[in-house]
Short mmCIF file of C-alpha atoms in Angstrom, two decimals:
data_model
loop_
_atom_site.label_atom_id
_atom_site.label_comp_id
_atom_site.label_asym_id
_atom_site.label_seq_id
_atom_site.Cartn_x
_atom_site.Cartn_y
_atom_site.Cartn_z
CA UNK A 208 -17.54 -8.49 79.91
CA UNK A 209 -18.72 -9.26 76.37
CA UNK A 210 -18.67 -6.47 73.86
CA UNK A 211 -21.84 -6.13 71.73
CA UNK A 212 -21.60 -3.79 68.72
CA UNK A 213 -24.33 -1.19 68.41
CA UNK A 214 -26.91 -1.61 65.73
CA UNK A 215 -27.14 0.63 62.64
CA UNK A 216 -23.49 1.59 62.76
CA UNK A 217 -22.11 2.24 59.25
CA UNK A 218 -19.11 0.13 58.39
CA UNK A 219 -16.27 1.77 56.51
CA UNK A 220 -15.75 0.21 53.09
CA UNK A 221 -12.45 -1.55 52.57
CA UNK A 222 -9.72 0.52 51.00
CA UNK A 223 -9.31 -0.58 47.36
CA UNK A 224 -5.78 -0.53 46.09
CA UNK A 225 -5.45 0.81 42.54
CA UNK A 226 -4.92 -1.87 39.91
CA UNK A 227 -1.47 -1.47 38.45
CA UNK A 228 -1.02 -1.93 34.73
CA UNK A 229 1.56 -4.54 33.81
CA UNK A 230 4.95 -3.08 33.12
CA UNK A 231 6.13 -3.13 29.49
CA UNK A 232 8.89 -5.44 28.43
CA UNK A 233 11.98 -3.34 27.73
CA UNK A 234 14.83 -4.88 25.79
CA UNK A 235 18.09 -2.96 26.32
CA UNK A 236 20.40 -2.50 23.36
CA UNK A 237 22.44 -5.71 23.83
CA UNK A 238 19.25 -7.84 23.78
CA UNK A 239 17.83 -6.90 20.36
CA UNK A 240 19.13 -6.57 16.77
CA UNK A 241 17.83 -3.05 15.99
CA UNK A 242 20.75 -0.87 14.93
CA UNK A 243 20.91 2.80 13.98
CA UNK A 244 23.06 1.96 10.96
CA UNK A 245 19.98 0.40 9.35
CA UNK A 246 17.77 3.44 10.06
CA UNK A 247 17.77 6.19 7.45
CA UNK A 248 19.90 9.23 8.25
CA UNK A 249 16.93 11.60 7.89
CA UNK A 250 14.79 9.54 10.27
CA UNK A 251 17.57 9.73 12.84
CA UNK A 252 17.65 13.52 12.41
CA UNK A 253 13.93 13.68 13.24
CA UNK A 254 14.27 11.33 16.22
CA UNK A 255 17.24 13.19 17.71
CA UNK A 256 15.70 16.65 17.27
CA UNK A 257 12.52 15.54 19.05
CA UNK A 258 14.57 13.98 21.85
CA UNK A 259 16.87 16.98 22.21
CA UNK A 260 13.88 19.32 22.43
CA UNK A 261 12.45 17.36 25.37
CA UNK A 262 9.92 15.24 23.50
CA UNK A 263 9.76 11.46 23.23
CA UNK A 264 11.06 10.20 19.92
CA UNK A 265 10.28 6.59 19.01
CA UNK A 266 10.73 4.63 15.81
CA UNK A 267 7.40 2.84 15.50
CA UNK A 268 5.42 0.35 13.44
CA UNK A 269 6.62 -1.89 10.65
CA UNK A 270 10.18 -0.57 10.64
CA UNK A 271 10.79 -1.88 14.16
CA UNK A 272 9.15 -5.18 13.27
CA UNK A 273 11.35 -5.61 10.20
CA UNK A 274 14.54 -4.63 12.04
CA UNK A 275 13.71 -7.13 14.79
CA UNK A 276 13.40 -9.79 12.06
CA UNK A 277 16.72 -8.56 10.59
CA UNK A 278 14.98 -7.36 7.43
CA UNK A 279 15.56 -3.97 5.81
CA UNK A 280 12.56 -1.63 6.10
CA UNK A 281 11.38 0.41 3.12
CA UNK A 282 9.77 3.16 5.20
CA UNK A 283 10.38 4.66 8.62
CA UNK A 284 7.66 6.15 10.85
CA UNK A 285 8.18 8.18 14.00
CA UNK A 286 5.93 8.42 17.08
CA UNK A 287 6.12 11.27 19.56
CA UNK A 288 4.25 13.01 22.37
CA UNK A 289 4.66 16.31 20.51
CA UNK A 290 1.42 17.59 18.96
CA UNK A 291 1.31 18.09 15.17
CA UNK A 292 1.66 21.88 15.49
CA UNK A 293 4.67 21.44 17.78
CA UNK A 294 6.31 19.06 15.30
CA UNK A 295 5.57 21.54 12.52
CA UNK A 296 7.39 24.29 14.46
CA UNK A 297 10.45 22.06 14.92
CA UNK A 298 10.77 21.28 11.21
CA UNK A 299 10.43 23.98 8.60
CA UNK A 300 10.55 21.32 5.91
CA UNK A 301 7.27 19.74 7.09
CA UNK A 302 3.56 19.81 6.44
CA UNK A 303 0.52 18.69 8.45
CA UNK A 304 -1.73 16.35 6.49
CA UNK A 305 -4.90 14.33 7.04
CA UNK A 306 -8.32 14.95 8.52
CA UNK A 307 -9.33 11.59 10.01
CA UNK A 308 -5.78 11.08 11.25
CA UNK A 309 -3.56 14.18 11.46
CA UNK A 310 0.11 13.51 10.70
CA UNK A 311 3.21 15.51 9.92
CA UNK A 312 5.31 14.77 6.84
CA UNK A 313 8.91 15.95 7.11
CA UNK A 314 10.49 16.32 3.67
CA UNK A 315 14.15 15.56 2.92
CA UNK A 316 14.53 15.73 -0.85
CA UNK A 317 12.97 12.52 -2.14
CA UNK A 318 12.46 11.01 1.34
CA UNK A 319 9.44 11.64 3.57
CA UNK A 320 9.57 10.85 7.29
CA UNK A 321 6.08 10.46 8.73
CA UNK A 322 5.61 11.70 12.31
CA UNK A 323 2.47 10.88 14.32
CA UNK A 324 1.43 11.96 17.80
CA UNK A 325 0.70 9.15 20.28
CA UNK A 326 -3.03 8.37 20.33
CA UNK A 327 -5.49 6.41 22.39
CA UNK A 328 -8.74 4.65 21.53
CA UNK A 329 -11.08 7.22 19.96
CA UNK A 330 -14.26 8.51 21.59
CA UNK A 331 -17.26 6.56 20.18
CA UNK A 332 -19.40 9.70 20.42
CA UNK A 333 -17.18 11.44 17.87
CA UNK A 334 -17.75 8.84 15.14
CA UNK A 335 -20.03 9.33 12.13
CA UNK A 336 -20.95 5.63 11.91
CA UNK A 337 -24.31 4.28 13.08
CA UNK A 338 -25.28 3.79 16.72
CA UNK A 339 -24.71 0.03 16.56
CA UNK A 340 -21.48 0.18 14.55
CA UNK A 341 -17.87 0.32 15.70
CA UNK A 342 -16.41 1.78 12.50
CA UNK A 343 -13.88 4.53 13.30
CA UNK A 344 -14.29 7.73 11.28
CA UNK A 345 -12.39 10.16 13.54
CA UNK A 346 -9.10 9.28 15.22
CA UNK A 347 -7.36 12.33 16.69
CA UNK A 348 -7.59 11.62 20.43
CA UNK A 349 -4.06 11.97 21.81
CA UNK A 350 -2.68 9.65 24.48
CA UNK A 351 0.37 8.00 26.01
CA UNK A 352 2.84 5.65 24.33
CA UNK A 353 1.15 2.70 26.05
CA UNK A 354 -2.29 3.79 24.87
CA UNK A 355 -0.88 4.26 21.39
CA UNK A 356 0.51 0.73 21.39
CA UNK A 357 -2.85 -0.77 22.35
CA UNK A 358 -4.75 1.07 19.63
CA UNK A 359 -2.54 -0.34 16.86
CA UNK A 360 -3.66 -3.25 14.71
CA UNK A 361 -1.33 -6.20 15.42
CA UNK A 362 1.12 -6.97 18.20
CA UNK A 363 4.07 -7.27 15.82
CA UNK A 364 3.40 -3.70 14.59
CA UNK A 365 3.21 -2.14 18.07
CA UNK A 366 6.88 -2.25 19.09
CA UNK A 367 8.76 1.00 19.82
CA UNK A 368 12.45 1.80 19.46
CA UNK A 369 13.43 4.55 21.92
CA UNK A 370 16.15 6.83 20.55
CA UNK A 371 16.82 8.03 24.12
CA UNK A 372 18.41 4.78 25.32
CA UNK A 373 18.29 2.56 22.18
CA UNK A 374 15.90 0.09 23.81
CA UNK A 375 12.90 -1.73 22.29
CA UNK A 376 9.68 -1.22 24.25
CA UNK A 377 6.92 -3.86 24.07
CA UNK A 378 3.54 -3.16 25.72
CA UNK A 379 1.48 -5.83 23.91
CA UNK A 380 3.49 -9.05 23.60
CA UNK A 381 4.82 -8.32 20.12
CA UNK A 382 8.29 -9.70 20.81
CA UNK A 383 6.87 -13.10 21.75
CA UNK A 384 4.64 -13.16 18.63
CA UNK A 385 7.65 -12.37 16.46
CA UNK A 386 9.40 -15.36 17.97
CA UNK A 387 6.29 -17.52 17.45
CA UNK A 388 5.82 -16.08 13.91
CA UNK A 389 2.20 -15.11 14.53
CA UNK A 390 -0.02 -12.28 13.30
CA UNK A 391 -2.24 -11.51 16.31
CA UNK A 392 -4.76 -8.69 16.67
CA UNK A 393 -4.39 -6.47 19.73
CA UNK A 394 -7.37 -6.75 22.08
CA UNK A 395 -10.66 -8.28 20.91
CA UNK A 396 -10.11 -9.09 17.21
CA UNK A 397 -13.82 -8.91 16.43
CA UNK A 398 -13.96 -5.36 17.74
CA UNK A 399 -10.73 -4.34 16.01
CA UNK A 400 -11.92 -5.55 12.60
CA UNK A 401 -15.26 -3.81 12.96
CA UNK A 402 -13.42 -0.60 13.87
CA UNK A 403 -11.32 -0.85 10.72
CA UNK A 404 -12.18 -3.70 8.30
CA UNK A 405 -9.09 -3.00 6.16
CA UNK A 406 -7.07 -4.60 8.97
CA UNK A 407 -8.30 -7.99 7.73
CA UNK A 408 -6.51 -7.47 4.41
CA UNK A 409 -3.39 -6.29 6.22
CA UNK A 410 -3.39 -9.47 8.32
CA UNK A 411 -3.36 -11.59 5.16
CA UNK A 412 -0.60 -9.52 3.59
CA UNK A 413 1.61 -9.63 6.70
CA UNK A 414 1.12 -13.38 7.06
CA UNK A 415 2.07 -13.91 3.41
CA UNK A 416 4.96 -11.45 3.23
CA UNK A 417 6.56 -12.51 6.52
CA UNK A 418 5.69 -16.22 6.14
CA UNK A 419 3.78 -16.10 9.45
CA UNK A 420 0.60 -17.82 10.60
CA UNK A 421 -2.52 -15.91 11.63
CA UNK A 422 -3.37 -16.56 15.28
CA UNK A 423 -6.51 -18.72 15.67
CA UNK A 424 -8.83 -16.16 17.32
CA UNK A 425 -7.70 -13.51 14.86
CA UNK A 426 -8.39 -15.80 11.89
CA UNK A 427 -11.82 -16.77 13.27
CA UNK A 428 -12.74 -13.10 13.69
CA UNK A 429 -11.69 -12.32 10.10
CA UNK A 430 -13.95 -15.07 8.82
CA UNK A 431 -16.85 -14.00 11.01
CA UNK A 432 -16.65 -10.30 10.13
CA UNK A 433 -15.58 -10.58 6.48
CA UNK A 434 -18.70 -8.71 5.28
CA UNK A 435 -17.52 -5.66 7.20
CA UNK A 436 -15.18 -5.04 4.26
CA UNK A 437 -18.20 -3.77 2.34
CA UNK A 438 -18.31 -0.81 4.79
CA UNK A 439 -14.64 0.08 4.42
CA UNK A 440 -13.39 3.05 2.42
CA UNK A 441 -13.13 1.81 -1.21
CA UNK A 442 -10.08 4.00 -1.78
CA UNK A 443 -8.23 2.37 1.13
CA UNK A 444 -9.34 -1.10 0.03
CA UNK A 445 -8.04 -0.46 -3.49
CA UNK A 446 -4.67 0.68 -2.18
CA UNK A 447 -4.45 -2.42 0.05
CA UNK A 448 -5.27 -4.66 -2.93
CA UNK A 449 -2.53 -3.01 -5.00
CA UNK A 450 -0.13 -3.38 -2.08
CA UNK A 451 -1.06 -7.03 -1.74
CA UNK A 452 -0.41 -7.66 -5.47
CA UNK A 453 2.99 -5.94 -5.34
CA UNK A 454 4.26 -7.20 -1.97
CA UNK A 455 6.17 -10.11 -3.51
CA UNK A 456 3.93 -12.71 -1.85
CA UNK A 457 0.69 -12.19 -3.78
CA UNK A 458 0.16 -15.94 -4.26
CA UNK A 459 0.23 -16.68 -0.52
CA UNK A 460 -1.81 -13.55 0.30
CA UNK A 461 -4.57 -14.54 -2.13
CA UNK A 462 -4.51 -18.04 -0.64
CA UNK A 463 -5.16 -16.51 2.80
CA UNK A 464 -8.05 -14.53 1.28
CA UNK A 465 -9.47 -17.77 -0.09
CA UNK A 466 -8.99 -19.70 3.16
CA UNK A 467 -10.76 -16.99 5.19
CA UNK A 468 -13.54 -16.45 2.58
CA UNK A 469 -12.50 -12.84 2.03
CA UNK A 470 -12.00 -13.29 -1.71
CA UNK A 471 -15.70 -13.80 -2.41
CA UNK A 472 -16.39 -10.43 -0.74
CA UNK A 473 -13.47 -8.50 -2.15
CA UNK A 474 -12.37 -9.98 -5.48
CA UNK A 475 -14.81 -12.57 -6.82
CA UNK A 476 -13.23 -12.02 -10.26
CA UNK A 477 -10.06 -13.72 -9.04
CA UNK A 478 -11.90 -17.06 -8.80
CA UNK A 479 -11.84 -17.15 -12.61
CA UNK A 480 -8.10 -17.86 -12.40
CA UNK A 481 -9.09 -21.26 -11.05
CA UNK A 482 -12.03 -21.63 -13.47
CA UNK A 483 -9.82 -21.10 -16.52
CA UNK A 484 -7.36 -23.76 -15.34
CA UNK A 485 -10.18 -26.22 -14.57
CA UNK A 486 -11.52 -25.83 -18.11
CA UNK A 487 -8.10 -26.66 -19.53
CA UNK A 488 -7.51 -23.19 -21.05
CA UNK A 489 -4.19 -22.53 -19.34
CA UNK A 490 -2.56 -22.19 -15.91
CA UNK A 491 -4.06 -18.81 -15.13
CA UNK A 492 -4.02 -19.71 -11.44
CA UNK A 493 -0.26 -19.04 -11.59
CA UNK A 494 -0.77 -15.34 -12.35
CA UNK A 495 -0.07 -14.31 -8.71
CA UNK A 496 3.13 -16.37 -8.75
CA UNK A 497 4.15 -14.64 -11.99
CA UNK A 498 3.64 -11.25 -10.32
CA UNK A 499 5.78 -12.40 -7.38
CA UNK A 500 8.57 -13.48 -9.73
CA UNK A 501 8.61 -10.07 -11.39
CA UNK A 502 8.64 -8.27 -8.02
CA UNK A 503 11.57 -10.45 -6.91
CA UNK A 504 13.41 -9.33 -10.06
CA UNK A 505 12.66 -5.71 -9.10
CA UNK A 506 10.53 -5.27 -12.21
CA UNK A 507 8.15 -2.33 -12.18
CA UNK A 508 4.47 -3.33 -12.43
CA UNK A 509 2.08 -0.45 -12.95
CA UNK A 510 -1.23 -0.27 -11.10
CA UNK A 511 -3.18 -0.72 -14.33
CA UNK A 512 -1.22 -3.86 -15.26
CA UNK A 513 -1.65 -5.33 -11.76
CA UNK A 514 -5.42 -4.78 -11.74
CA UNK A 515 -5.68 -6.01 -15.34
CA UNK A 516 -3.89 -9.22 -14.33
CA UNK A 517 -6.70 -9.94 -11.85
CA UNK A 518 -9.37 -9.35 -14.49
CA UNK A 519 -7.67 -11.04 -17.44
CA UNK A 520 -8.95 -14.58 -16.66
CA UNK A 521 -12.58 -13.39 -16.67
CA UNK A 522 -12.04 -11.53 -19.95
CA UNK A 523 -10.42 -14.60 -21.52
CA UNK A 524 -13.27 -16.85 -20.39
CA UNK A 525 -15.86 -14.47 -21.87
CA UNK A 526 -13.99 -14.28 -25.15
CA UNK A 527 -13.59 -18.03 -25.35
CA UNK A 528 -17.30 -18.61 -24.76
CA UNK A 529 -18.39 -15.99 -27.31
CA UNK A 530 -16.06 -17.28 -30.02
CA UNK A 531 -17.11 -20.88 -29.33
CA UNK A 532 -20.71 -19.90 -30.06
CA UNK A 533 -20.06 -17.59 -33.03
CA UNK A 534 -17.36 -19.84 -34.52
CA UNK A 535 -15.27 -16.80 -35.48
CA UNK A 536 -12.85 -14.39 -33.78
CA UNK A 537 -14.30 -11.37 -32.03
CA UNK A 538 -13.79 -7.97 -33.63
CA UNK A 539 -11.72 -5.30 -31.91
CA UNK A 540 -14.86 -3.29 -31.16
CA UNK A 541 -16.55 -6.35 -29.62
CA UNK A 542 -13.47 -7.03 -27.45
CA UNK A 543 -13.43 -3.41 -26.24
CA UNK A 544 -17.13 -3.63 -25.33
CA UNK A 545 -16.59 -6.94 -23.54
CA UNK A 546 -13.68 -5.51 -21.53
CA UNK A 547 -15.79 -2.53 -20.48
CA UNK A 548 -18.57 -4.88 -19.39
CA UNK A 549 -16.20 -7.03 -17.31
CA UNK A 550 -14.48 -4.20 -15.47
CA UNK A 551 -17.65 -2.16 -14.76
CA UNK A 552 -18.76 -4.02 -11.58
CA UNK A 553 -15.16 -4.24 -10.37
CA UNK A 554 -14.65 -0.49 -10.79
CA UNK A 555 -18.00 0.30 -9.16
CA UNK A 556 -17.38 -1.95 -6.14
CA UNK A 557 -13.94 -0.50 -5.39
CA UNK A 558 -14.83 3.00 -6.64
CA UNK A 559 -11.68 3.08 -8.76
CA UNK A 560 -10.89 6.48 -10.26
CA UNK A 561 -11.83 7.13 -13.88
CA UNK A 562 -8.18 7.51 -14.91
CA UNK A 563 -7.13 4.23 -13.30
CA UNK A 564 -10.21 2.48 -14.70
CA UNK A 565 -9.50 3.74 -18.23
CA UNK A 566 -5.87 2.63 -18.06
CA UNK A 567 -6.86 -0.82 -16.77
CA UNK A 568 -9.38 -1.25 -19.58
CA UNK A 569 -6.85 -0.02 -22.15
CA UNK A 570 -4.27 -2.53 -20.89
CA UNK A 571 -6.76 -5.41 -21.29
CA UNK A 572 -7.88 -4.31 -24.77
CA UNK A 573 -4.28 -3.62 -25.77
CA UNK A 574 -3.25 -7.09 -24.65
CA UNK A 575 -5.66 -8.57 -27.20
CA UNK A 576 -4.20 -6.33 -29.90
CA UNK A 577 -0.76 -7.77 -29.12
CA UNK A 578 -2.20 -11.28 -29.56
CA UNK A 579 -3.35 -10.66 -33.15
CA UNK A 580 -1.51 -12.94 -35.63
CA UNK A 581 0.71 -11.99 -38.56
CA UNK A 582 1.44 -8.42 -37.52
CA UNK A 583 3.97 -6.59 -39.72
CA UNK A 584 6.96 -4.74 -38.34
CA UNK A 585 5.24 -1.47 -39.20
CA UNK A 586 2.09 -2.51 -37.33
CA UNK A 587 4.16 -3.53 -34.31
CA UNK A 588 5.89 -0.17 -34.32
CA UNK A 589 2.54 1.60 -34.46
CA UNK A 590 1.18 -0.36 -31.49
CA UNK A 591 4.41 0.31 -29.60
CA UNK A 592 3.63 4.04 -29.69
CA UNK A 593 0.21 3.64 -28.08
CA UNK A 594 -0.04 4.97 -24.49
CA UNK A 595 -1.24 1.57 -23.20
CA UNK A 596 1.64 -0.40 -24.75
CA UNK A 597 3.86 -0.75 -21.66
CA UNK A 598 0.99 -2.05 -19.49
CA UNK A 599 -0.17 -4.42 -22.24
CA UNK A 600 3.34 -5.89 -22.67
CA UNK A 601 3.62 -6.33 -18.89
CA UNK A 602 0.28 -8.16 -18.92
CA UNK A 603 1.52 -10.28 -21.84
CA UNK A 604 4.62 -11.23 -19.85
CA UNK A 605 2.57 -12.11 -16.76
CA UNK A 606 0.53 -14.56 -18.85
CA UNK A 607 3.64 -16.05 -20.50
CA UNK A 608 5.20 -16.66 -17.09
CA UNK A 609 1.97 -18.17 -15.77
CA UNK A 610 1.24 -20.50 -18.70
CA UNK A 611 4.70 -21.12 -20.15
CA UNK A 612 3.36 -20.28 -23.63
CA UNK A 613 4.03 -17.37 -26.00
CA UNK A 614 7.67 -16.67 -25.10
CA UNK A 615 8.70 -16.22 -28.75
CA UNK A 616 5.97 -13.63 -29.33
CA UNK A 617 6.89 -11.84 -26.09
CA UNK A 618 10.51 -11.61 -27.25
CA UNK A 619 9.32 -9.85 -30.42
CA UNK A 620 7.34 -7.32 -28.41
CA UNK A 621 10.28 -6.70 -26.09
CA UNK A 622 12.49 -6.15 -29.16
CA UNK A 623 9.93 -3.65 -30.47
CA UNK A 624 9.95 -1.90 -27.11
CA UNK A 625 13.75 -1.67 -27.08
CA UNK A 626 13.86 -0.39 -30.67
CA UNK A 627 11.30 2.33 -29.94
CA UNK A 628 13.20 3.33 -26.81
CA UNK A 629 16.42 3.59 -28.82
CA UNK A 630 14.62 5.66 -31.50
CA UNK A 631 13.28 8.08 -28.89
CA UNK A 632 16.73 8.44 -27.32
CA UNK A 633 18.30 9.13 -30.73
CA UNK A 634 15.64 11.71 -31.57
CA UNK A 635 16.26 13.47 -28.26
CA UNK A 636 20.00 13.59 -28.90
CA UNK A 637 19.46 15.01 -32.40
CA UNK A 638 17.11 17.63 -30.98
CA UNK A 639 19.74 18.67 -28.44
CA UNK A 640 22.39 18.96 -31.16
CA UNK A 641 20.13 21.09 -33.32
CA UNK A 642 19.43 23.29 -30.33
CA UNK A 643 23.17 23.84 -29.71
CA UNK A 644 24.06 24.66 -33.34
CA UNK A 645 21.10 26.89 -34.09
CA UNK A 646 21.59 30.29 -32.49
CA UNK A 647 18.83 32.79 -32.27
CA UNK A 648 19.61 35.93 -34.29
CA UNK A 649 19.48 39.08 -32.26
CA UNK A 650 17.88 42.08 -33.88
CA UNK A 651 19.46 45.47 -33.17
CA UNK A 652 17.11 48.12 -31.95
CA UNK A 653 17.51 51.49 -33.53
CA UNK A 654 17.62 54.39 -31.18
CA UNK A 655 15.14 57.15 -31.64
CA UNK A 656 12.83 55.15 -33.82
CA UNK A 657 13.04 55.03 -37.62
CA UNK A 658 15.23 57.62 -39.28
CA UNK A 659 13.86 59.45 -42.32
CA UNK A 660 16.15 60.02 -45.28
CA UNK A 661 17.62 63.47 -45.56
CA UNK A 662 16.52 65.47 -48.52
CA UNK A 663 19.53 66.74 -50.47
#
């Protein structure tokens, strides 16, 4: 007998098995170089207290990356599943900061340990950007460690060190990219750079500082979306530019900006470094290398001097062209006006604060004062007491290192600086001595007010 199925009988859909996420790569302690002896004592206190109170405590971000590369981190960040208010209750010496991204800073004297709660990709409906834009303006949606790893910028920055068992946890392939020496965006790089355009600058800085390459799709996305930088927070862009100039690999970082056409969007003024050299006016294109040399020598370079170094080639070109036409040196007033004109669009584009803008302009104008010929010792001493003097001398040294010219004059200014420093120290010592020898006379109060003379 042949069985014939009845018509119009509903078939049960096949049972779909849930798709399992790939397991993270976990490197136990013997298989990685991360050691607690290279983690700051205060960071370990934070990690252990979180762990002992039942929370996850991970060392996260650049510190893990640097320790995996056997480099010494400057800063240590902690990730946890504890909410900011819970972290605040665990540490009296802490404060919740941030609006777009709420964090907890735990204070230990001069050291700050930053603690962030694990997050996931933010809800697009909560963003203040336009309907067709991906720019993230709110980022406080909490998640799991895995979700937190996937919302970070680059694979090499998404490794976790678990204080519970001393293992390194890799959800995104960061260990392999460290071995391949690649900066790779997590997920779709085009999307990630539209979410946060500042990541493009960070990619160039990491590649330069670590001597890595930028992965091909990541580099293509940077080039394609370079105009997104115009939408980024100017304050954050400025801080990234200052970080790039002081990272010790400014020359390579600027080369990455040139190769990916980011420089024309961000710092068109920097192209004048090349223009000055092409016109035979000096090797100004070596200014980034000069900054790197000073960083390697652990020299302090102020923000104003660093920004002024970027703008100096454009100022020098303008001055050269004006003096070539007028056939006479520019006056101090004319130089000050020219400096103000050069820095105005730069300041407006990056929305640099008035204080930082004024100090940058003063450093550039002051540099030209230091270049005046035949200055007397008295005049040098007077300039040495100006508030812009330290930045102007730093700028002078940057140019001497870049061009190889003016070393004798720089030595004179350094001698002036040392003499003034010695004078200030001597004056302070004399003031202290006078304070110790001069005692304040105490006046005796008479009881009962003034006494009248007795009449005899």
